[in-house]
Short mmCIF file of N, CA and C and ligand atoms in Angstrom, two decimals:
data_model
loop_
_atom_site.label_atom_id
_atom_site.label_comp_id
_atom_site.label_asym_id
_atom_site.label_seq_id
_atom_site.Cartn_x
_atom_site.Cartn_y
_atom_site.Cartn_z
N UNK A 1 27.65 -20.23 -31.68
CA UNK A 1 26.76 -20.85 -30.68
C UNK A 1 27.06 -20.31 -29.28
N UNK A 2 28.68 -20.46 -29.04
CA UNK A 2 28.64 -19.94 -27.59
C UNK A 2 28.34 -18.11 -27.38
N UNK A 3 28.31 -17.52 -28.65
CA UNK A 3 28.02 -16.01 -28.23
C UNK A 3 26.98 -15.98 -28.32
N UNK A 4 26.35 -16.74 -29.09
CA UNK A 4 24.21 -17.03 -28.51
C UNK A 4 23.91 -17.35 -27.16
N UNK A 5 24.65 -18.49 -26.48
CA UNK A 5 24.19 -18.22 -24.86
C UNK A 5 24.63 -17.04 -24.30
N UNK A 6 25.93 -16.77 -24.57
CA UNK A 6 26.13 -15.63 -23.83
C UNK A 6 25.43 -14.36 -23.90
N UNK A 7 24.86 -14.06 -25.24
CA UNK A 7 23.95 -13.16 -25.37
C UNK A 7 22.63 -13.30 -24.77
N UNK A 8 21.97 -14.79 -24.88
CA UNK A 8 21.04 -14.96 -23.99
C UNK A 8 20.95 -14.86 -22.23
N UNK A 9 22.10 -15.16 -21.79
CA UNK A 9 22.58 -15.17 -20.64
C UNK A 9 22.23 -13.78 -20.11
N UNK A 10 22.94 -12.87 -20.95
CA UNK A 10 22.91 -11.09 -20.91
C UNK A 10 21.94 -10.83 -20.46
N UNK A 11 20.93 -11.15 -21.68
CA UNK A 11 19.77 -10.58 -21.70
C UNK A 11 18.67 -10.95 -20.72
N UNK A 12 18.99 -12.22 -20.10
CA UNK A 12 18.08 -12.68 -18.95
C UNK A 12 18.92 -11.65 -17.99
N UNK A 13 19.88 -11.83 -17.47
CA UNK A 13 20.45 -10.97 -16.68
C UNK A 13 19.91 -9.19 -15.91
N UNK A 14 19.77 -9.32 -17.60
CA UNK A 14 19.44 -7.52 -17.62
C UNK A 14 17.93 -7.99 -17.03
N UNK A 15 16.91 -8.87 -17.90
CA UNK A 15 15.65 -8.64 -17.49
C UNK A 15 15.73 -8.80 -15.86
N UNK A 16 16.36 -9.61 -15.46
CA UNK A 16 15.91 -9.71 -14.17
C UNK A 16 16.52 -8.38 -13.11
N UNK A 17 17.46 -7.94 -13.59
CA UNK A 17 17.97 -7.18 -12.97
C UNK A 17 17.01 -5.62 -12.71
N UNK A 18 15.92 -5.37 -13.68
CA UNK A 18 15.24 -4.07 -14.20
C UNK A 18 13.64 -4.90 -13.24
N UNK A 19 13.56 -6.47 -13.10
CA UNK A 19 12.94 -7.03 -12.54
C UNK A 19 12.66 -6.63 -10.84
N UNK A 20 13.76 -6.80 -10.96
CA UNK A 20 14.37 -6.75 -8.93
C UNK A 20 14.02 -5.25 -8.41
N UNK A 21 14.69 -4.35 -9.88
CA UNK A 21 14.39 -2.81 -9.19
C UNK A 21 13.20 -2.22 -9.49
N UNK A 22 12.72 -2.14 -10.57
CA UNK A 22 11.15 -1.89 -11.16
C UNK A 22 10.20 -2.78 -10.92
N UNK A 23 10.48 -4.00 -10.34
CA UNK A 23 8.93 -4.77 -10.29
C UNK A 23 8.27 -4.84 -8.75
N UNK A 24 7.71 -5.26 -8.65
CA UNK A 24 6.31 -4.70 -7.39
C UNK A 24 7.65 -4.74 -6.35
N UNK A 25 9.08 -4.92 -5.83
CA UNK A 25 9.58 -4.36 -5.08
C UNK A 25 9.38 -3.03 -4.72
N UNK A 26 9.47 -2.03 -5.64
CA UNK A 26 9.23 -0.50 -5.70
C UNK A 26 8.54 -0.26 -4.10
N UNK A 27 7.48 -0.33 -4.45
CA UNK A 27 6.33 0.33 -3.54
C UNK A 27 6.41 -1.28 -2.76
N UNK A 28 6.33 -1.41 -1.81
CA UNK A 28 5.84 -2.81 -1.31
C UNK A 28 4.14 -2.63 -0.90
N UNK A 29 3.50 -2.48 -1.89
CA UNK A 29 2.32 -2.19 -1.26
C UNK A 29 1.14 -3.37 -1.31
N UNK A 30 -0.01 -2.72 -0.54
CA UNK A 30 -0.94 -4.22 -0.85
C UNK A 30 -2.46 -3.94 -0.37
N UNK A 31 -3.44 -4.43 -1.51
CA UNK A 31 -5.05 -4.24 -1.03
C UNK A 31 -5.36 -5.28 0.10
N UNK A 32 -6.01 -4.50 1.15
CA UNK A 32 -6.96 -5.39 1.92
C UNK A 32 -7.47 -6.57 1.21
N UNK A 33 -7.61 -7.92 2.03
CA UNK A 33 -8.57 -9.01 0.84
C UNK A 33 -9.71 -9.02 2.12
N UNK A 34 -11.09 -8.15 1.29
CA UNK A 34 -12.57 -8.21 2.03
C UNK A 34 -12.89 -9.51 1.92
N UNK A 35 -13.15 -9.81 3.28
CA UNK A 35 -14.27 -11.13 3.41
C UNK A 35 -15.29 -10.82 4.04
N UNK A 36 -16.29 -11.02 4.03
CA UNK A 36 -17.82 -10.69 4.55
C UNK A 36 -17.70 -9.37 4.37
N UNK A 37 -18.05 -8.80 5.67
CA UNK A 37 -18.11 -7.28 6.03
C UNK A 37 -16.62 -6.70 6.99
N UNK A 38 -15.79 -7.36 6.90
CA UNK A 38 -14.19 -7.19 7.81
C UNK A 38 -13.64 -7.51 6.35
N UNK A 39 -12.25 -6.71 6.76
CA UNK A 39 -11.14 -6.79 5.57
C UNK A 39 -9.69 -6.32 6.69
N UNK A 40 -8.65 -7.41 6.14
CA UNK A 40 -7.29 -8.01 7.27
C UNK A 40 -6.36 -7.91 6.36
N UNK A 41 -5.41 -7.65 6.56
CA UNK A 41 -3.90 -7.70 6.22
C UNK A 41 -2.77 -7.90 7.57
N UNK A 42 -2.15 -8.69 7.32
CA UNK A 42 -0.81 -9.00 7.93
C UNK A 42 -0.09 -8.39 8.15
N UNK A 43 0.73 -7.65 8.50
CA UNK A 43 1.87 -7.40 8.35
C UNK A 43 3.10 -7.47 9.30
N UNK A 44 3.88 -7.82 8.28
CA UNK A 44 5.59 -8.09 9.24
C UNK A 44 6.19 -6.79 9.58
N UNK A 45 6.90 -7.22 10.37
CA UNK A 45 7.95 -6.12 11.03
C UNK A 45 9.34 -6.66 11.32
N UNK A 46 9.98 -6.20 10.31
CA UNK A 46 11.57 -6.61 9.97
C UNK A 46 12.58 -5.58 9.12
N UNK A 47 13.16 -5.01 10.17
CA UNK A 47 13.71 -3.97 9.65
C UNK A 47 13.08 -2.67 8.90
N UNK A 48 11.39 -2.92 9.06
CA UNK A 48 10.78 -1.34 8.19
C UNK A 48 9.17 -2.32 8.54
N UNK A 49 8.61 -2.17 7.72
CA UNK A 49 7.33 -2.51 7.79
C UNK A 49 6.56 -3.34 6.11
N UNK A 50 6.31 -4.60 5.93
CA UNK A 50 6.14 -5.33 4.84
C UNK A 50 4.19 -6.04 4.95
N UNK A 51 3.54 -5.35 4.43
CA UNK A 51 3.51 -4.36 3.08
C UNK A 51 3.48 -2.60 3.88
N UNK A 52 4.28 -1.33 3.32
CA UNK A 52 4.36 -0.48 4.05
C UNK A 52 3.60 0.30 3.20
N UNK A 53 2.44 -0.02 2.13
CA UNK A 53 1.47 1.07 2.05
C UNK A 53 0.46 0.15 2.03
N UNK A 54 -0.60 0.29 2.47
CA UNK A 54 -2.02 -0.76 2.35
C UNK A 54 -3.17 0.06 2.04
N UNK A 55 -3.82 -0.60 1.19
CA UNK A 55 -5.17 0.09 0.23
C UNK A 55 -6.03 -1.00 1.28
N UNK A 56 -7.31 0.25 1.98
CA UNK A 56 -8.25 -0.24 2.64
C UNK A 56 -9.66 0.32 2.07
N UNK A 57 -10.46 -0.49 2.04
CA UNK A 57 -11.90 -0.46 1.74
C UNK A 57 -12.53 0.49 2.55
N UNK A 58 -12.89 1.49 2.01
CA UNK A 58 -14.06 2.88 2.94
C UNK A 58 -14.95 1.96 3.72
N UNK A 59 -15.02 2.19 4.70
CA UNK A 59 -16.64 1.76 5.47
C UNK A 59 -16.41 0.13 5.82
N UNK A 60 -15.50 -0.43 5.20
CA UNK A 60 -15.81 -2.07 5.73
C UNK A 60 -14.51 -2.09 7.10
N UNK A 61 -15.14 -2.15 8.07
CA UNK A 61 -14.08 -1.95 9.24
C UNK A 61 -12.85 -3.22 8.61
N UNK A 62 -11.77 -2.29 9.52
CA UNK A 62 -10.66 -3.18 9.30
C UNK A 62 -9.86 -3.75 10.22
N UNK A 63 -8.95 -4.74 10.10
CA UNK A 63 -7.35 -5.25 11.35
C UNK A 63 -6.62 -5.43 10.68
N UNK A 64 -5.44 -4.82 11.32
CA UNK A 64 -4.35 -4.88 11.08
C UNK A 64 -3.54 -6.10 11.75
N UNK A 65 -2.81 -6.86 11.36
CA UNK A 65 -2.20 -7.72 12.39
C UNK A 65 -0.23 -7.73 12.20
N UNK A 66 -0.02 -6.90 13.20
CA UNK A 66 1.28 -6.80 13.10
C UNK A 66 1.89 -7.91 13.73
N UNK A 67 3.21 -8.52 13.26
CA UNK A 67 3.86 -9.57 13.63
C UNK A 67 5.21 -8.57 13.78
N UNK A 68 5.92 -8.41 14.73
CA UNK A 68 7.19 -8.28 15.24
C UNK A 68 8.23 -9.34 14.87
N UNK A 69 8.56 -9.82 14.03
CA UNK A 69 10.23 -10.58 14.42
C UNK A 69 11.72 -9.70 14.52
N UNK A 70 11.31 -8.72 14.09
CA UNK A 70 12.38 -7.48 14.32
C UNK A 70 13.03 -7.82 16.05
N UNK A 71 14.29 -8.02 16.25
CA UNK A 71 14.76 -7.75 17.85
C UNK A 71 14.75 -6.53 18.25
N UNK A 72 14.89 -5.69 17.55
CA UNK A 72 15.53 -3.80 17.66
C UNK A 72 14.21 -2.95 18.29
N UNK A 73 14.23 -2.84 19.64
CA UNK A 73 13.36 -1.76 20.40
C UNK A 73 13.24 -0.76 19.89
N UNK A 74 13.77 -0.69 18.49
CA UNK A 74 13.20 1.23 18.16
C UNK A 74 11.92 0.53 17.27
N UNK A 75 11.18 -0.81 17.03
CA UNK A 75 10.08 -1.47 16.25
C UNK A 75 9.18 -1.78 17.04
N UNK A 76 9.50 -1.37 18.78
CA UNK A 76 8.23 -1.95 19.41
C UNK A 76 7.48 -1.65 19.99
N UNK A 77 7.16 -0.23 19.26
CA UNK A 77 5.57 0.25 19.60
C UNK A 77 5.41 0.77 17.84
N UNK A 78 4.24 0.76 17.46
CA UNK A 78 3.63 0.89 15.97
C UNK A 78 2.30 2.46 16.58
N UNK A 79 2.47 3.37 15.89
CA UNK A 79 2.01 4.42 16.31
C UNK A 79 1.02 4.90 15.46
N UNK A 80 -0.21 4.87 15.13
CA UNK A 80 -1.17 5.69 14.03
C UNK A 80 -1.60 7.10 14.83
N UNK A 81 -0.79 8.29 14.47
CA UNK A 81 -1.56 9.36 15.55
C UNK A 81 -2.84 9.77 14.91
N UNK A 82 -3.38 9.32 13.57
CA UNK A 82 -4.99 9.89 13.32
C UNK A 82 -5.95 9.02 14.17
N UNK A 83 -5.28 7.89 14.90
CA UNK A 83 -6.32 6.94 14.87
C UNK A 83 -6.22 7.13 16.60
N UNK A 84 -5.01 7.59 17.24
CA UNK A 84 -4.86 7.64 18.83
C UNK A 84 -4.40 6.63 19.08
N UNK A 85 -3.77 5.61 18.12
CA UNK A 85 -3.61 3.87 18.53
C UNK A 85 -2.05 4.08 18.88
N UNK A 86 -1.33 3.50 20.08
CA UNK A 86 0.06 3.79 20.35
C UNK A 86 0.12 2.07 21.01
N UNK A 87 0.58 0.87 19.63
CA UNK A 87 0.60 -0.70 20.29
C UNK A 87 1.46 -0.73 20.31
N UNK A 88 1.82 -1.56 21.38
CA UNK A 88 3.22 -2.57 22.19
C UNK A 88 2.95 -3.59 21.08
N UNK A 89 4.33 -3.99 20.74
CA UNK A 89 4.33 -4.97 19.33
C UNK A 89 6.09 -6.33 20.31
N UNK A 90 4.89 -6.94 20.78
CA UNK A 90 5.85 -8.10 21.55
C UNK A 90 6.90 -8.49 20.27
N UNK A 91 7.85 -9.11 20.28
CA UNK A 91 9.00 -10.00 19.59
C UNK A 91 7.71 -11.10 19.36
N UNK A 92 7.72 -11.52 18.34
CA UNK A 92 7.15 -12.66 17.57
C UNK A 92 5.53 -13.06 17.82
N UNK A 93 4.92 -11.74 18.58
CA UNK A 93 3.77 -11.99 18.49
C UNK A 93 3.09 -11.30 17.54
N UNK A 94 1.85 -11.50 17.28
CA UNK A 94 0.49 -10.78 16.14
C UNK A 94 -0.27 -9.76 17.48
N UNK A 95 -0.33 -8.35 16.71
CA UNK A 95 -1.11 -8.03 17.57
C UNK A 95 -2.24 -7.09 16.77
N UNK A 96 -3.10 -7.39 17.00
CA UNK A 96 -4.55 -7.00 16.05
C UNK A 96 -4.66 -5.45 16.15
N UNK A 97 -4.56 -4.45 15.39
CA UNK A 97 -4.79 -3.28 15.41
C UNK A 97 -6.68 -3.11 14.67
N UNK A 98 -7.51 -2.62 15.24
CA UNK A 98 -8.58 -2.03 14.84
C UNK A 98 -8.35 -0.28 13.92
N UNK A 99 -9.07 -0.47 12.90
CA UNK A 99 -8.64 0.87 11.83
C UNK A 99 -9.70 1.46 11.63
N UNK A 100 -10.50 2.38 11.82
CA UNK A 100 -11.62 3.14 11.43
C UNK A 100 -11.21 3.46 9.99
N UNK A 101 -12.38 2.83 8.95
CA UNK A 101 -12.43 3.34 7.69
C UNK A 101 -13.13 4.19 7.28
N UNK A 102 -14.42 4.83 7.97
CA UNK A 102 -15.15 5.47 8.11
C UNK A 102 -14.63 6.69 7.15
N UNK A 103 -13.48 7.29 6.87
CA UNK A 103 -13.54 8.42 6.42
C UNK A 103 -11.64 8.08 4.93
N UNK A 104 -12.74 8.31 3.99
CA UNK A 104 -11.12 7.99 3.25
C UNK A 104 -10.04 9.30 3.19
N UNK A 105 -8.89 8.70 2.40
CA UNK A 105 -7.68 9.44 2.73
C UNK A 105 -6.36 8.82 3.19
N UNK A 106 -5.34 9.30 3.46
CA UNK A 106 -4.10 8.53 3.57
C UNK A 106 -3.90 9.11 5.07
N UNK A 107 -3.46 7.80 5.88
CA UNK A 107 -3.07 7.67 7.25
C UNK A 107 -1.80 7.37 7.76
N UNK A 108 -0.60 8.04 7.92
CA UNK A 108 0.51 7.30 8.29
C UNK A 108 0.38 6.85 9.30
N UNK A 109 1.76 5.86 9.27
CA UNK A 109 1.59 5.10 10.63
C UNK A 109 3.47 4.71 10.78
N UNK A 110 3.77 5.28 12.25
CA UNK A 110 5.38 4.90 12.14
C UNK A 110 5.48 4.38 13.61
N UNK A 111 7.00 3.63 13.77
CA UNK A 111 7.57 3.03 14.77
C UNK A 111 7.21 4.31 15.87
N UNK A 112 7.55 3.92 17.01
CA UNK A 112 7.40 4.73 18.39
C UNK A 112 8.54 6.15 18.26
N UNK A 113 9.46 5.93 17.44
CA UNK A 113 10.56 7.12 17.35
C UNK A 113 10.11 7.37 15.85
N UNK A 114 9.68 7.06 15.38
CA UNK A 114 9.16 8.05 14.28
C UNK A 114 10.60 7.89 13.16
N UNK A 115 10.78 6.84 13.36
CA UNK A 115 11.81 6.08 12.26
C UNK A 115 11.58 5.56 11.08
N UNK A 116 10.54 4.36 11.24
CA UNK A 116 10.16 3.91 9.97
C UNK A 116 8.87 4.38 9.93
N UNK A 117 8.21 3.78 8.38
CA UNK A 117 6.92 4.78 8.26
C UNK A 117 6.36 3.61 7.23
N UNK A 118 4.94 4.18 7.30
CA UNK A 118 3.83 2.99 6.54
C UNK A 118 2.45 3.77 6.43
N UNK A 119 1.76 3.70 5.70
CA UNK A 119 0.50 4.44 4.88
C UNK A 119 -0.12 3.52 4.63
N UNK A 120 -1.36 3.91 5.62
CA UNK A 120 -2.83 3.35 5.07
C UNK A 120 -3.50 4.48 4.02
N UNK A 121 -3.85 3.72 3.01
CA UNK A 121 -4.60 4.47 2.38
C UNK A 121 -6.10 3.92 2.17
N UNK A 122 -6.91 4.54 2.55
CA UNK A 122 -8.41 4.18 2.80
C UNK A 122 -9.22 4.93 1.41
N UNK A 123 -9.84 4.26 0.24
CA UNK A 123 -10.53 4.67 -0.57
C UNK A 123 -11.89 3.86 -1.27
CU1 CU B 201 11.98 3.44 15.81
#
């Protein structure tokens, strides 16, 4: 009996463990959710960028809304150079980025030093 829990024990162990590294941690990525004719995603800024790849809808304009809680000045400007957008990202505020979807394809987007990094992908 007790080498049946312990074997069960294991085996939850392992699942969760193959859980943590293979499951949607991997990629932190995430689809736009369209409402009307606009489509929004959130995103945090804490130590990198959460979700740091985002699937956007061709043609349905988009915002971005970055939230800063990061303290570290190398997070506080957010840079898209396809788009010309170079935002000041206050400590704990949202600040609405506008995204031309107009044309699909993948868009990076990194901190002001070109440290961390994040991909729009528009299809
Ligand atoms: Cu930086």
């Amino acid at each position: 009996m007790a080498k049946l829990i312990v074997l069960i024990a294991g085996v939850a162990l392992i699942g969760f463990i193959i859980w943590w590294f293979f499951g949607n941690h991997a990629v932190d990525s995430e689809a736009a959710s369209v409402e009307g004719n606009q489509q929004t995603v959130a995103v945090t800024v804490k130590g990198g960028y959460s979700p740091e790849v985002i699937e956007l809808k061709r043609g349905v304009p988009a915002t971005l809304n970055f939230t800063r809680l990061d303290s570290s000045s190398c997070l506080d400007h957010v840079v898209f150079p396809d788009f010309g957008v170079n935002q000041e990202l206050p400590q704990n505020q949202t600040e609405s980025i506008a995204i031309d979807t107009s044309k699909p394809g993948e868009y990076a987007w990194a901190c002001g030093m070109d440290m961390f990094h994040g991909k729009l992908i528009v299809k």
